[in-house]
Structures are given as structure tokens and as C-alpha cells.
């Protein structure tokens, strides 16, 4: 069940009989007899659902004088005159569907401004309701942000180096480099060679040495390996032996 809501009420308005429109240039309030209105009473603008009706009623009793159904604004049902902002031409209808055009006037411009704003707000609301109902019945098209087949993107990232210069995230291959990365700062790293082994002392057996100190099978090389492995202890033992060092 829809309820009737009051959009605006003006306690005093003036109704005029108007002559037929002379041309397509619109109605002019100067052509009316503004000093002698046909009827004076109260105006109420009401809404029932999306329907909007302008009602002319008696000031005292509230008896209905005329109805003006409004289906759109601006439109044929209510139209502003061309020479004043306080007067309009309205189309009134009776219960039998017969219609007539009358002049509607306000004593103050603020009253006509209020009527304009009320009508605009109502039909703006009607338009929004129609859009909501349309979205309910029709599926909303979803935005597809996925990549199409074969579609690619290119991202160019700038990376700031330690020295303050900028470079891209890509490492380009120079001509003839074969894709080898450049050496680190400070030159090419080289592995130091191992330290040279100290030369073993050459020993010769003196003629008077005991046979126990002689090496078998001409093993001078064996003694040299023993002296080199023994370190300082081997050198001390060789000093106590009756060997001649040179």
C-alpha cells in the first residue's frame, strides 16, 4: 500500500484564465489579466509512489478545486512562462479525463522557486528508482581485468646503485661478452700461491761416523725427507751426530 506524501504547501496561489497560445514562442503572463484572478486558494504538491499531483484546494474547507497530474518536469503538465519566474501554465484534469490549461501565479518569487526545487527533487528520485529496478532485472556486466591470450606487459624498474646512479633491473649483454658478468670492484681476485718449502739441508757422512748412522741403500733422499718432516727436532739431532754440514 502506497501512502500519499506532501512535498510542498503554499497557502495562497492565483488562477487565471489564459488565451490560446499565439505562437510557438511560449506563454506570456503579460497577456493575462493579472489584476483579476479567476480563483484564489491553496496549493499542495503531493506524491504517491512515483506519481506527482498538484492539487488546488479551498483555503478554508480544503475542498478540491482542480487536479494537475504531473508525469514529468519540465513537460506539458506544467510549464513556466517566458516573461516571468512567478507564473506557470498548468494542465488540469477532471474525473472524466477532460483537460484545460490555466495560469498559476505566486505572490512571491521564493514560492515559485520552492515549487521548482520540489518538482526537480521528486523526478530525480523517480529516475534513481528506475535505475535501481533496472539493475535488479538486468545482470551487471563484470569488469574483466585478466590477460587475454598472448597479451603481455612490460615493467621497467629503476634501481639506484650505491654510487647514486640509476640503472634498470635488466642486465644487458654487451657485444662479445658472451653473457659473462663483469668482475667485482677492486680488480680480478687471484688466489695466492702456497709458500715455497724451505730447502732441506744437505748432509754428508764423515768418514769416522759409526755404522748406525749410515743410511741403507744410498738413502740420502730418505734422510732428507726425515729431516724435513722432523722440523727443528731433526735439525737438533743432526747437529749432535758426527755429520759434517755444508
PDB file of C-alpha atoms in Angstrom:
ATOM      1  CA  UNK A   1       0.000   0.000   0.000  1.00  0.00           C
ATOM      2  CA  UNK A   2       1.392   3.367  -1.069  1.00  0.00           C
ATOM      3  CA  UNK A   3       0.976   6.427   1.094  1.00  0.00           C
ATOM      4  CA  UNK A   4       0.497   9.986  -0.068  1.00  0.00           C
ATOM      5  CA  UNK A   5       3.327  12.316   0.954  1.00  0.00           C
ATOM      6  CA  UNK A   6       3.167  16.115   0.846  1.00  0.00           C
ATOM      7  CA  UNK A   7       6.100  17.690  -0.985  1.00  0.00           C
ATOM      8  CA  UNK A   8       5.176  21.356  -0.609  1.00  0.00           C
ATOM      9  CA  UNK A   9       2.247  23.529   0.526  1.00  0.00           C
ATOM     10  CA  UNK A  10       1.624  27.162  -0.448  1.00  0.00           C
ATOM     11  CA  UNK A  11      -1.297  28.856   1.365  1.00  0.00           C
ATOM     12  CA  UNK A  12      -2.110  31.306  -1.421  1.00  0.00           C
ATOM     13  CA  UNK A  13      -1.914  30.975  -5.188  1.00  0.00           C
ATOM     14  CA  UNK A  14      -3.770  32.661  -8.059  1.00  0.00           C
ATOM     15  CA  UNK A  15      -5.504  31.007 -11.001  1.00  0.00           C
ATOM     16  CA  UNK A  16      -6.077  32.814 -14.310  1.00  0.00           C
ATOM     17  CA  UNK A  17      -7.915  32.104 -17.496  1.00  0.00           C
ATOM     18  CA  UNK A  18      -5.434  32.320 -20.327  1.00  0.00           C
ATOM     19  CA  UNK A  19      -5.845  32.903 -24.045  1.00  0.00           C
ATOM     20  CA  UNK A  20      -4.719  30.269 -26.542  1.00  0.00           C
ATOM     21  CA  UNK A  21      -1.072  30.216 -27.360  1.00  0.00           C
ATOM     22  CA  UNK A  22      -0.424  32.600 -30.200  1.00  0.00           C
ATOM     23  CA  UNK A  23       2.839  31.033 -31.424  1.00  0.00           C
ATOM     24  CA  UNK A  24       5.497  28.504 -30.552  1.00  0.00           C
ATOM     25  CA  UNK A  25       7.442  31.079 -28.540  1.00  0.00           C
ATOM     26  CA  UNK A  26       5.622  30.087 -25.317  1.00  0.00           C
ATOM     27  CA  UNK A  27       3.124  31.637 -22.954  1.00  0.00           C
ATOM     28  CA  UNK A  28       3.449  35.198 -21.627  1.00  0.00           C
ATOM     29  CA  UNK A  29       1.971  36.320 -18.282  1.00  0.00           C
ATOM     30  CA  UNK A  30       1.630  39.868 -19.651  1.00  0.00           C
ATOM     31  CA  UNK A  31      -1.218  38.627 -21.868  1.00  0.00           C
ATOM     32  CA  UNK A  32      -3.279  37.638 -18.831  1.00  0.00           C
ATOM     33  CA  UNK A  33      -5.435  39.859 -16.669  1.00  0.00           C
ATOM     34  CA  UNK A  34      -3.164  39.636 -13.643  1.00  0.00           C
ATOM     35  CA  UNK A  35      -5.148  42.115 -11.521  1.00  0.00           C
ATOM     36  CA  UNK A  36      -8.269  39.956 -11.613  1.00  0.00           C
ATOM     37  CA  UNK A  37      -7.503  36.274 -10.903  1.00  0.00           C
ATOM     38  CA  UNK A  38     -10.262  33.754 -11.588  1.00  0.00           C
ATOM     39  CA  UNK A  39      -9.694  31.853  -8.356  1.00  0.00           C
ATOM     40  CA  UNK A  40      -7.550  32.211  -5.181  1.00  0.00           C
ATOM     41  CA  UNK A  41      -6.803  29.320  -2.888  1.00  0.00           C
ATOM     42  CA  UNK A  42      -4.226  26.865  -1.508  1.00  0.00           C
ATOM     43  CA  UNK A  43      -1.820  24.698  -3.480  1.00  0.00           C
ATOM     44  CA  UNK A  44      -0.491  21.305  -2.350  1.00  0.00           C
ATOM     45  CA  UNK A  45       2.059  19.235  -4.220  1.00  0.00           C
ATOM     46  CA  UNK A  46       1.749  15.579  -3.222  1.00  0.00           C
ATOM     47  CA  UNK A  47       3.405  12.327  -4.297  1.00  0.00           C
ATOM     48  CA  UNK A  48       2.052   8.805  -4.226  1.00  0.00           C
ATOM     49  CA  UNK A  49       4.757   6.392  -5.224  1.00  0.00           C
ATOM     50  CA  UNK A  50       6.273   7.771  -8.395  1.00  0.00           C
ATOM     51  CA  UNK A  51       3.122   9.759  -9.280  1.00  0.00           C
ATOM     52  CA  UNK A  52       3.080  13.503  -8.576  1.00  0.00           C
ATOM     53  CA  UNK A  53      -0.104  15.630  -8.385  1.00  0.00           C
ATOM     54  CA  UNK A  54      -0.555  19.359  -7.914  1.00  0.00           C
ATOM     55  CA  UNK A  55      -3.820  19.998  -6.062  1.00  0.00           C
ATOM     56  CA  UNK A  56      -5.736  23.291  -5.869  1.00  0.00           C
ATOM     57  CA  UNK A  57      -7.907  23.440  -2.743  1.00  0.00           C
ATOM     58  CA  UNK A  58     -10.108  25.899  -0.899  1.00  0.00           C
ATOM     59  CA  UNK A  59      -8.260  27.802   1.846  1.00  0.00           C
ATOM     60  CA  UNK A  60     -10.935  27.251   4.495  1.00  0.00           C
ATOM     61  CA  UNK A  61     -12.728  23.995   3.776  1.00  0.00           C
ATOM     62  CA  UNK A  62      -9.994  22.199   1.828  1.00  0.00           C
ATOM     63  CA  UNK A  63     -12.459  21.341  -0.953  1.00  0.00           C
ATOM     64  CA  UNK A  64     -10.774  20.293  -4.177  1.00  0.00           C
ATOM     65  CA  UNK A  65     -10.915  22.834  -6.981  1.00  0.00           C
ATOM     66  CA  UNK A  66      -8.735  21.098  -9.611  1.00  0.00           C
ATOM     67  CA  UNK A  67      -6.125  18.386 -10.039  1.00  0.00           C
ATOM     68  CA  UNK A  68      -2.967  18.681 -12.131  1.00  0.00           C
ATOM     69  CA  UNK A  69      -1.259  15.275 -12.595  1.00  0.00           C
ATOM     70  CA  UNK A  70       2.449  15.723 -13.449  1.00  0.00           C
ATOM     71  CA  UNK A  71       4.277  12.879 -15.181  1.00  0.00           C
ATOM     72  CA  UNK A  72       7.498  14.759 -15.986  1.00  0.00           C
ATOM     73  CA  UNK A  73       9.085  18.126 -15.354  1.00  0.00           C
ATOM     74  CA  UNK A  74       9.520  20.246 -17.324  1.00  0.00           C
ATOM     75  CA  UNK A  75       6.753  18.999 -19.558  1.00  0.00           C
ATOM     76  CA  UNK A  76       3.264  19.611 -20.880  1.00  0.00           C
ATOM     77  CA  UNK A  77       1.590  19.300 -17.463  1.00  0.00           C
ATOM     78  CA  UNK A  78       3.396  22.348 -16.039  1.00  0.00           C
ATOM     79  CA  UNK A  79       5.355  24.907 -17.990  1.00  0.00           C
ATOM     80  CA  UNK A  80       6.967  28.189 -16.989  1.00  0.00           C
ATOM     81  CA  UNK A  81       6.036  31.362 -18.885  1.00  0.00           C
ATOM     82  CA  UNK A  82       8.637  33.181 -20.926  1.00  0.00           C
ATOM     83  CA  UNK A  83       8.392  36.634 -19.310  1.00  0.00           C
ATOM     84  CA  UNK A  84       8.252  35.954 -15.536  1.00  0.00           C
ATOM     85  CA  UNK A  85       9.523  33.476 -12.928  1.00  0.00           C
ATOM     86  CA  UNK A  86       6.360  33.735 -10.765  1.00  0.00           C
ATOM     87  CA  UNK A  87       3.847  32.317 -13.276  1.00  0.00           C
ATOM     88  CA  UNK A  88       3.235  28.911 -14.829  1.00  0.00           C
ATOM     89  CA  UNK A  89       0.761  27.270 -17.171  1.00  0.00           C
ATOM     90  CA  UNK A  90      -0.742  24.064 -15.751  1.00  0.00           C
ATOM     91  CA  UNK A  91      -2.932  21.388 -17.332  1.00  0.00           C
ATOM     92  CA  UNK A  92      -5.797  20.406 -15.024  1.00  0.00           C
ATOM     93  CA  UNK A  93      -7.920  17.281 -15.479  1.00  0.00           C
ATOM     94  CA  UNK A  94     -11.304  16.176 -14.121  1.00  0.00           C
ATOM     95  CA  UNK A  95     -12.501  12.674 -13.305  1.00  0.00           C
ATOM     96  CA  UNK A  96     -13.802  12.203 -16.851  1.00  0.00           C
ATOM     97  CA  UNK A  97     -10.359  12.842 -18.380  1.00  0.00           C
ATOM     98  CA  UNK A  98     -11.183  16.274 -19.763  1.00  0.00           C
ATOM     99  CA  UNK A  99      -8.343  18.790 -19.508  1.00  0.00           C
ATOM    100  CA  UNK A 100      -7.906  22.544 -19.634  1.00  0.00           C
ATOM    101  CA  UNK A 101      -4.940  24.923 -19.394  1.00  0.00           C
ATOM    102  CA  UNK A 102      -4.924  27.540 -16.631  1.00  0.00           C
ATOM    103  CA  UNK A 103      -2.478  30.158 -15.446  1.00  0.00           C
ATOM    104  CA  UNK A 104      -0.907  29.676 -11.997  1.00  0.00           C
ATOM    105  CA  UNK A 105       0.746  32.593 -10.196  1.00  0.00           C
ATOM    106  CA  UNK A 106       2.536  33.254  -6.893  1.00  0.00           C
ATOM    107  CA  UNK A 107       2.737  36.490  -4.930  1.00  0.00           C
ATOM    108  CA  UNK A 108       6.451  35.988  -4.185  1.00  0.00           C
ATOM    109  CA  UNK A 109       9.319  34.630  -6.292  1.00  0.00           C
ATOM    110  CA  UNK A 110      10.547  32.426  -3.433  1.00  0.00           C
ATOM    111  CA  UNK A 111       7.274  30.453  -3.632  1.00  0.00           C
ATOM    112  CA  UNK A 112       7.762  29.697  -7.317  1.00  0.00           C
ATOM    113  CA  UNK A 113      11.378  28.754  -6.612  1.00  0.00           C
ATOM    114  CA  UNK A 114      10.246  26.256  -3.960  1.00  0.00           C
ATOM    115  CA  UNK A 115       7.872  24.653  -6.451  1.00  0.00           C
ATOM    116  CA  UNK A 116      10.693  24.280  -8.981  1.00  0.00           C
ATOM    117  CA  UNK A 117      13.010  22.625  -6.464  1.00  0.00           C
ATOM    118  CA  UNK A 118      10.322  20.248  -5.171  1.00  0.00           C
ATOM    119  CA  UNK A 119       9.480  19.058  -8.684  1.00  0.00           C
ATOM    120  CA  UNK A 120      13.132  18.575  -9.652  1.00  0.00           C
ATOM    121  CA  UNK A 121      13.897  16.604  -6.487  1.00  0.00           C
ATOM    122  CA  UNK A 122      10.907  14.313  -6.959  1.00  0.00           C
ATOM    123  CA  UNK A 123      11.659  13.383 -10.550  1.00  0.00           C
ATOM    124  CA  UNK A 124      15.325  12.933  -9.740  1.00  0.00           C
ATOM    125  CA  UNK A 125      14.270  10.408  -7.107  1.00  0.00           C
ATOM    126  CA  UNK A 126      11.976   8.693  -9.649  1.00  0.00           C
ATOM    127  CA  UNK A 127      14.881   8.375 -12.080  1.00  0.00           C
ATOM    128  CA  UNK A 128      17.094   6.815  -9.409  1.00  0.00           C
ATOM    129  CA  UNK A 129      14.379   4.311  -8.500  1.00  0.00           C
ATOM    130  CA  UNK A 130      14.009   3.281 -12.121  1.00  0.00           C
ATOM    131  CA  UNK A 131      17.761   2.743 -12.368  1.00  0.00           C
ATOM    132  CA  UNK A 132      17.743   0.561  -9.243  1.00  0.00           C
ATOM    133  CA  UNK A 133      14.919  -1.587 -10.601  1.00  0.00           C
ATOM    134  CA  UNK A 134      16.714  -1.908 -13.914  1.00  0.00           C
ATOM    135  CA  UNK A 135      19.881  -3.163 -12.209  1.00  0.00           C
ATOM    136  CA  UNK A 136      17.857  -5.773 -10.319  1.00  0.00           C
ATOM    137  CA  UNK A 137      16.428  -7.279 -13.507  1.00  0.00           C
ATOM    138  CA  UNK A 138      19.482  -6.967 -15.721  1.00  0.00           C
ATOM    139  CA  UNK A 139      22.751  -8.639 -14.679  1.00  0.00           C
ATOM    140  CA  UNK A 140      25.511  -6.165 -14.114  1.00  0.00           C
ATOM    141  CA  UNK A 141      28.403  -6.546 -16.530  1.00  0.00           C
ATOM    142  CA  UNK A 142      31.544  -7.509 -14.639  1.00  0.00           C
ATOM    143  CA  UNK A 143      34.836  -5.885 -15.483  1.00  0.00           C
ATOM    144  CA  UNK A 144      37.359  -8.434 -16.811  1.00  0.00           C
ATOM    145  CA  UNK A 145      40.884  -7.443 -15.783  1.00  0.00           C
ATOM    146  CA  UNK A 146      42.547 -10.723 -16.794  1.00  0.00           C
ATOM    147  CA  UNK A 147      45.165 -11.038 -19.522  1.00  0.00           C
ATOM    148  CA  UNK A 148      43.940 -12.050 -22.929  1.00  0.00           C
ATOM    149  CA  UNK A 149      45.643 -14.876 -24.798  1.00  0.00           C
ATOM    150  CA  UNK A 150      49.046 -13.748 -25.996  1.00  0.00           C
ATOM    151  CA  UNK A 151      48.874 -10.462 -24.105  1.00  0.00           C
ATOM    152  CA  UNK A 152      51.970  -9.395 -22.180  1.00  0.00           C
ATOM    153  CA  UNK A 153      53.077  -6.398 -20.157  1.00  0.00           C
ATOM    154  CA  UNK A 154      56.471  -4.743 -19.784  1.00  0.00           C
ATOM    155  CA  UNK A 155      57.698  -3.439 -16.420  1.00  0.00           C
ATOM    156  CA  UNK A 156      60.720  -1.109 -16.346  1.00  0.00           C
ATOM    157  CA  UNK A 157      62.116  -0.855 -12.809  1.00  0.00           C
ATOM    158  CA  UNK A 158      64.790   1.677 -11.904  1.00  0.00           C
ATOM    159  CA  UNK A 159      67.268   0.581  -9.225  1.00  0.00           C
ATOM    160  CA  UNK A 160      69.569   3.120  -7.568  1.00  0.00           C
ATOM    161  CA  UNK A 161      73.155   1.931  -7.207  1.00  0.00           C
ATOM    162  CA  UNK A 162      75.464   2.685  -4.278  1.00  0.00           C
ATOM    163  CA  UNK A 163      77.200   5.466  -6.218  1.00  0.00           C
ATOM    164  CA  UNK A 164      73.845   7.246  -6.736  1.00  0.00           C
ATOM    165  CA  UNK A 165      73.454   6.366 -10.415  1.00  0.00           C
ATOM    166  CA  UNK A 166      70.323   4.712 -11.702  1.00  0.00           C
ATOM    167  CA  UNK A 167      70.086   1.513 -13.649  1.00  0.00           C
ATOM    168  CA  UNK A 168      67.383  -0.831 -14.820  1.00  0.00           C
ATOM    169  CA  UNK A 169      66.641  -4.231 -13.377  1.00  0.00           C
ATOM    170  CA  UNK A 170      67.634  -5.840 -16.666  1.00  0.00           C
ATOM    171  CA  UNK A 171      71.280  -6.765 -17.341  1.00  0.00           C
ATOM    172  CA  UNK A 172      72.053  -6.222 -20.970  1.00  0.00           C
ATOM    173  CA  UNK A 173      74.587  -8.400 -22.800  1.00  0.00           C
ATOM    174  CA  UNK A 174      77.417  -6.466 -24.343  1.00  0.00           C
ATOM    175  CA  UNK A 175      78.845  -7.330 -27.713  1.00  0.00           C
ATOM    176  CA  UNK A 176      81.347 -10.143 -27.483  1.00  0.00           C
ATOM    177  CA  UNK A 177      80.938 -10.697 -23.741  1.00  0.00           C
ATOM    178  CA  UNK A 178      79.016 -13.915 -24.154  1.00  0.00           C
ATOM    179  CA  UNK A 179      76.814 -13.124 -21.187  1.00  0.00           C
ATOM    180  CA  UNK A 180      79.697 -13.134 -18.641  1.00  0.00           C
ATOM    181  CA  UNK A 181      79.091 -10.889 -15.648  1.00  0.00           C
ATOM    182  CA  UNK A 182      81.667  -8.100 -15.069  1.00  0.00           C
ATOM    183  CA  UNK A 183      84.268  -8.620 -12.318  1.00  0.00           C
ATOM    184  CA  UNK A 184      83.598  -7.210  -8.843  1.00  0.00           C
ATOM    185  CA  UNK A 185      85.048  -3.816  -7.903  1.00  0.00           C
ATOM    186  CA  UNK A 186      88.738  -3.817  -6.965  1.00  0.00           C
ATOM    187  CA  UNK A 187      90.080  -5.880  -9.837  1.00  0.00           C
ATOM    188  CA  UNK A 188      90.158  -9.568 -10.534  1.00  0.00           C
ATOM    189  CA  UNK A 189      90.508 -11.797  -7.491  1.00  0.00           C
ATOM    190  CA  UNK A 190      93.628 -14.003  -7.530  1.00  0.00           C
ATOM    191  CA  UNK A 191      94.421 -16.933  -5.275  1.00  0.00           C
ATOM    192  CA  UNK A 192      97.850 -16.540  -3.633  1.00  0.00           C
ATOM    193  CA  UNK A 193     100.234 -19.431  -4.329  1.00  0.00           C
ATOM    194  CA  UNK A 194     101.311 -21.632  -1.384  1.00  0.00           C
ATOM    195  CA  UNK A 195     104.594 -20.674   0.352  1.00  0.00           C
ATOM    196  CA  UNK A 196     107.705 -22.341  -1.010  1.00  0.00           C
ATOM    197  CA  UNK A 197     109.082 -25.183   1.080  1.00  0.00           C
ATOM    198  CA  UNK A 198     112.356 -24.459   2.862  1.00  0.00           C
ATOM    199  CA  UNK A 199     115.289 -26.318   1.212  1.00  0.00           C
ATOM    200  CA  UNK A 200     116.419 -29.313   3.173  1.00  0.00           C
ATOM    201  CA  UNK A 201     119.988 -29.222   4.466  1.00  0.00           C
ATOM    202  CA  UNK A 202     122.386 -31.380   2.516  1.00  0.00           C
ATOM    203  CA  UNK A 203     124.296 -33.628   4.838  1.00  0.00           C
ATOM    204  CA  UNK A 204     127.355 -35.761   4.194  1.00  0.00           C
ATOM    205  CA  UNK A 205     128.570 -38.547   6.437  1.00  0.00           C
ATOM    206  CA  UNK A 206     132.045 -38.100   7.855  1.00  0.00           C
ATOM    207  CA  UNK A 207     134.454 -40.948   7.434  1.00  0.00           C
ATOM    208  CA  UNK A 208     134.636 -41.605  11.185  1.00  0.00           C
ATOM    209  CA  UNK A 209     130.926 -41.973  11.856  1.00  0.00           C
ATOM    210  CA  UNK A 210     129.514 -45.155  13.279  1.00  0.00           C
ATOM    211  CA  UNK A 211     127.657 -47.573  11.030  1.00  0.00           C
ATOM    212  CA  UNK A 212     124.476 -46.994  12.992  1.00  0.00           C
ATOM    213  CA  UNK A 213     124.166 -43.530  11.489  1.00  0.00           C
ATOM    214  CA  UNK A 214     124.646 -44.697   7.946  1.00  0.00           C
ATOM    215  CA  UNK A 215     121.649 -44.926   5.651  1.00  0.00           C
ATOM    216  CA  UNK A 216     120.983 -48.105   3.765  1.00  0.00           C
ATOM    217  CA  UNK A 217     120.860 -48.359   0.006  1.00  0.00           C
ATOM    218  CA  UNK A 218     122.281 -44.907  -0.559  1.00  0.00           C
ATOM    219  CA  UNK A 219     119.182 -43.488   1.094  1.00  0.00           C
ATOM    220  CA  UNK A 220     120.300 -39.880   1.187  1.00  0.00           C
ATOM    221  CA  UNK A 221     116.839 -38.953  -0.027  1.00  0.00           C
ATOM    222  CA  UNK A 222     115.232 -40.858   2.854  1.00  0.00           C
ATOM    223  CA  UNK A 223     117.270 -38.872   5.371  1.00  0.00           C
ATOM    224  CA  UNK A 224     116.329 -35.641   3.629  1.00  0.00           C
ATOM    225  CA  UNK A 225     112.593 -36.476   3.938  1.00  0.00           C
ATOM    226  CA  UNK A 226     113.103 -37.374   7.623  1.00  0.00           C
ATOM    227  CA  UNK A 227     114.911 -34.099   8.297  1.00  0.00           C
ATOM    228  CA  UNK A 228     112.226 -32.098   6.514  1.00  0.00           C
ATOM    229  CA  UNK A 229     109.355 -33.804   8.430  1.00  0.00           C
ATOM    230  CA  UNK A 230     111.100 -33.645  11.805  1.00  0.00           C
ATOM    231  CA  UNK A 231     111.392 -29.875  11.776  1.00  0.00           C
ATOM    232  CA  UNK A 232     113.571 -28.313  14.431  1.00  0.00           C
ATOM    233  CA  UNK A 233     113.942 -31.612  16.337  1.00  0.00           C
ATOM    234  CA  UNK A 234     115.545 -33.259  13.321  1.00  0.00           C
ATOM    235  CA  UNK A 235     117.921 -30.347  12.921  1.00  0.00           C
ATOM    236  CA  UNK A 236     118.985 -30.670  16.597  1.00  0.00           C
ATOM    237  CA  UNK A 237     119.567 -34.413  16.271  1.00  0.00           C
ATOM    238  CA  UNK A 238     121.617 -33.920  13.147  1.00  0.00           C
ATOM    239  CA  UNK A 239     123.745 -31.358  14.973  1.00  0.00           C
ATOM    240  CA  UNK A 240     124.620 -33.870  17.700  1.00  0.00           C
ATOM    241  CA  UNK A 241     125.517 -36.542  15.164  1.00  0.00           C
ATOM    242  CA  UNK A 242     129.004 -36.768  13.695  1.00  0.00           C
ATOM    243  CA  UNK A 243     127.947 -35.357  10.379  1.00  0.00           C
ATOM    244  CA  UNK A 244     129.587 -32.583   8.519  1.00  0.00           C
ATOM    245  CA  UNK A 245     127.106 -29.960   7.367  1.00  0.00           C
ATOM    246  CA  UNK A 246     127.868 -27.789   4.372  1.00  0.00           C
TER     247      UNK A 246
END
